[in-house]
Amino acid sequence: MNLPDPSTLLRKLEAGGRTSLYYSLPAAQAAGFDWLERAPFSLRLVFENLLRQVGEGLSDSADLAAIVRARTQGSTEEIGFRFARVLMPDSSGVPLLGDLAAMRDAIVRLGGDPSRLAPAVPIDLVVDHSVMVDRSGSSEALHTNLALELSRNTERYSFLKWAAQAFPGLRLIPPGQGILHQINLEHLCEVVTCVQGRAGVLACPDSVIGMDSHTPTINALGVLGWGVGGLEGGAAALGEPVSMLVPEVVGCRLTGRLRAGVTATDLVLTLTQLLRAAGVVGKFVEFCGAGLDQLAVPDRATLANMAPEYGATVGFFPVDAETLRFLERTGRSPASVALADAYCRAQQLFRDTDSPEPQFDQLVELDLGSVEPSTSGPSRPQDRQPLSATRQAFLKAFPESQKPAGAGLRNGDVVIAAITSCTNTSNPASMLAAGLLARNACARGLSSRAWVKTSLSPGSRVVADYLEASGLQDPLDALGFHLTGFGCMTCAGNSGPLAPELEQAIQSQGLAVAAVLSGNRNFEGRIHPSIRANFLGSPALVVAYAIAGTVLIDLQTEPLGQDSEGRDVYLADLWPDQDELAALTRSAPTTELFERRRASLLDGPAGWSVLPVADGARFAWREGSTFIRRPPFFDQMGREPQALQDIRGARMLALFGDMLTTDHISPIGDIGAESPAGRYLSGLGIASADFVNYGARRLNHDVMVRGTFANVRLRNRLTPARQGSSTLVFPEGEPLSIHDAAMRYQSRGVPLVVVAGAEYGAGSSRDWAAKGTRLLGVRAVIAESYERIHRSNLIGMGVLPLQFAPGVNAQTLSLTGREVFDVVGIRAGIEPRAQLQCTVHREDGSAQTIALLARLDTTREVQDYCHGGLLHRLVRQRLSDNSPSLKRSQA
């Protein structure tokens, strides 16, 4: 297509004391891009990004032509999106920075300049994934847990401090400030930012790529942002465009308003179920309809946060008047708010109540008035049920729980009740409702059950400020919901230990006990290895279940307990008055609280400033460290990639069913003493009390590769009678841990494949789920379908994702694990979405050939695979040149 000279599309914008240039979407529409008039707001942002890249000389017009063909002709084509900044937690940030340090070492070994490997866009790293709920139910919990965090992570945090001085543009936000998504929402996001362009200061939309799957939280402010693994995040930080297909956009029309007593958590659990069923995996979801006017930004953030749970890349809300009110209330400068207002209106990115509804590829509708109090569980966030059906959901999953139990702890008892990050703690209405319910419960003389481990880990210090100011922290304390820390904590599996007597009862009796949390992930084995059932619910319901002490109760019809006079007390008796809750939400938090916390955002806790820190462009790896080890991925690489080879004589390492999550592949939380990783650490003389957790040891590949496919709830169909890291080695059929089996195959020079069902790799954006797979010697994964982030990570580590043809799977092929696989067509030169031939050789001498789809969806993904991985391509690229990038303006 003929693209007009980009300089003719430049306009001047004056707002908030700033004069900036911008690439005008209305001008582009007038120049022939007329489809923009009814395009979804999120796609307008994508188009602006591509238009700006062309105008600034960062790419040619091919991507613009691709998006036009996609919108006007329905084609599916590749584009490259450039993000304004990168956001990462320490859990994925430490491994990424370790990769960058190792890449610098490789560049030096190959004769290059290590300084050529440096971030090209700003990076914010928030230390939020390491703190654990070691202490709870005590006024000392907050101080104790933070002190333990610092003592356990001294080596990791010193490494981060080295990285901050070694990599320009990296900003560290110390532990104890909150979770990255809420900090991004409350403090970091600008909505509209300024960069230094060719012709002057350029105003453009803020955008953020996050190395955490819940980065879409920021979509609540009309900002494009989504989560990727550390591999793609590292590439984006180095100035690489993120390769993607032009997305389909699913409109989600909201109407009506929520009924009294229904929370934003109930709404997001309902939406997660609805949208997952609608098939939005890998698509953009954009909210529209009159119901948007009933949702404050914190409500929208709750909905956007769980985009990974309903499978979408983003859950997008256009900028509107409510967006501007939130920016003002959270203490953004008047100039910044004025710029966002003027720019979005000038670019037709501002949603008014009378704005015409965009034309979507698909439309899903939900009447807010139909939402009812809900929970999700016991093991998947999309498995929502009405609150009244929670008991039935538990009994269906654990039918043995219907048998009579003895005295003491029983099946269905709640042993963890956690108000935790990150779905709800950006939502004052949800948090204040929990405080009011706690106040009402205390007034009736109720208390949490003795066997329940209670905790409160807000996503931001502002939450603690307004709970304290409103007088609601005291009743929460009275029920055991003392502040335990400001970080992900229970939501990320850092729930800490249970009381020894509870552990003993669970193990000795084989009990199925429960956790109830206000987070967004409840996969098997994630919250605590001894807890088999995990339910998601609103913060107020977490408090209610702590009082009831069991999920084998209908909270809507049965009493939680009895007051001091022996009268039954029901949930309805304790539920907050809606007028009081609304008034309290309007008054708290205040702008002053946000401003005060923003001013101290970079201040670390006691002990942070005195952590040792090294200097220099290259990291001095310490021999014998069990926390910080140089990644081995670049040790054998040369200046040129090796020629691709077909996969011949491969054995099956494991056979899995549907929805094997990244929690199963690369477990989070505790390192079990009898796990392969635990046995390895014990062999080094490390006591089990000092294992810490997998998150703390993510930069030790010897620990992490042993943790790959080692989740205690893992079910490998080759060893159906066992759970955890277990498989069979063929041809002898000997049972071994998956790690030990992989090492035996490697010693024989046998390549490996993993075979699985649908939705392989759902869950968190853990690059170690792909790194560990590669280190185990797996050349390819063969599955019925993939979740977006993990598929990308596999490619980024040089592992080939292959997909069965419709109607073909492990069951139809009658796979047993004894087969040998040949996959051919790779060596001849692979193309995007190529059809490869796989021959399955059986033990009886017969063979069957099937077609497999290579899920290398874009040209860039093919390039990464040919190089042996994304980071390998970047090392070779930096040996010759650097990619250009737009720099943030100081104007």
PDB file of C-alpha atoms in Angstrom, residues 40 247-253 275 278-280 283-288 314 360-364:
ATOM      1  CA  PRO A  40     -11.294  -1.163  18.662  1.00  0.00           C
ATOM      2  CA  PRO A 247      -4.642  -9.912  17.179  1.00  0.00           C
ATOM      3  CA  GLU A 248      -8.310 -10.684  16.972  1.00  0.00           C
ATOM      4  CA  VAL A 249     -10.234  -8.387  19.318  1.00  0.00           C
ATOM      5  CA  VAL A 250     -13.131  -9.793  21.307  1.00  0.00           C
ATOM      6  CA  GLY A 251     -15.529  -7.178  22.624  1.00  0.00           C
ATOM      7  CA  CYS A 252     -16.948  -7.798  26.079  1.00  0.00           C
ATOM      8  CA  ARG A 253     -20.081  -5.696  26.422  1.00  0.00           C
ATOM      9  CA  LEU A 275     -14.423 -15.700  28.542  1.00  0.00           C
ATOM     10  CA  ALA A 278     -15.742 -18.193  24.671  1.00  0.00           C
ATOM     11  CA  GLY A 279     -12.233 -19.114  23.529  1.00  0.00           C
ATOM     12  CA  VAL A 280     -10.256 -15.897  23.898  1.00  0.00           C
ATOM     13  CA  LYS A 283      -6.719 -12.630  21.658  1.00  0.00           C
ATOM     14  CA  PHE A 284      -7.294  -9.087  22.851  1.00  0.00           C
ATOM     15  CA  VAL A 285     -10.380  -8.626  25.006  1.00  0.00           C
ATOM     16  CA  GLU A 286     -11.714  -5.056  25.039  1.00  0.00           C
ATOM     17  CA  PHE A 287     -14.491  -4.032  27.399  1.00  0.00           C
ATOM     18  CA  CYS A 288     -17.310  -1.866  26.134  1.00  0.00           C
ATOM     19  CA  VAL A 314      -5.041  -8.164  27.326  1.00  0.00           C
ATOM     20  CA  PHE A 360     -15.068  -6.364  17.072  1.00  0.00           C
ATOM     21  CA  ASP A 361     -14.188  -9.768  15.655  1.00  0.00           C
ATOM     22  CA  GLN A 362     -16.424 -11.371  18.282  1.00  0.00           C
ATOM     23  CA  LEU A 363     -18.765 -10.034  20.933  1.00  0.00           C
ATOM     24  CA  VAL A 364     -19.512 -11.478  24.372  1.00  0.00           C
TER      25      VAL A 364
END
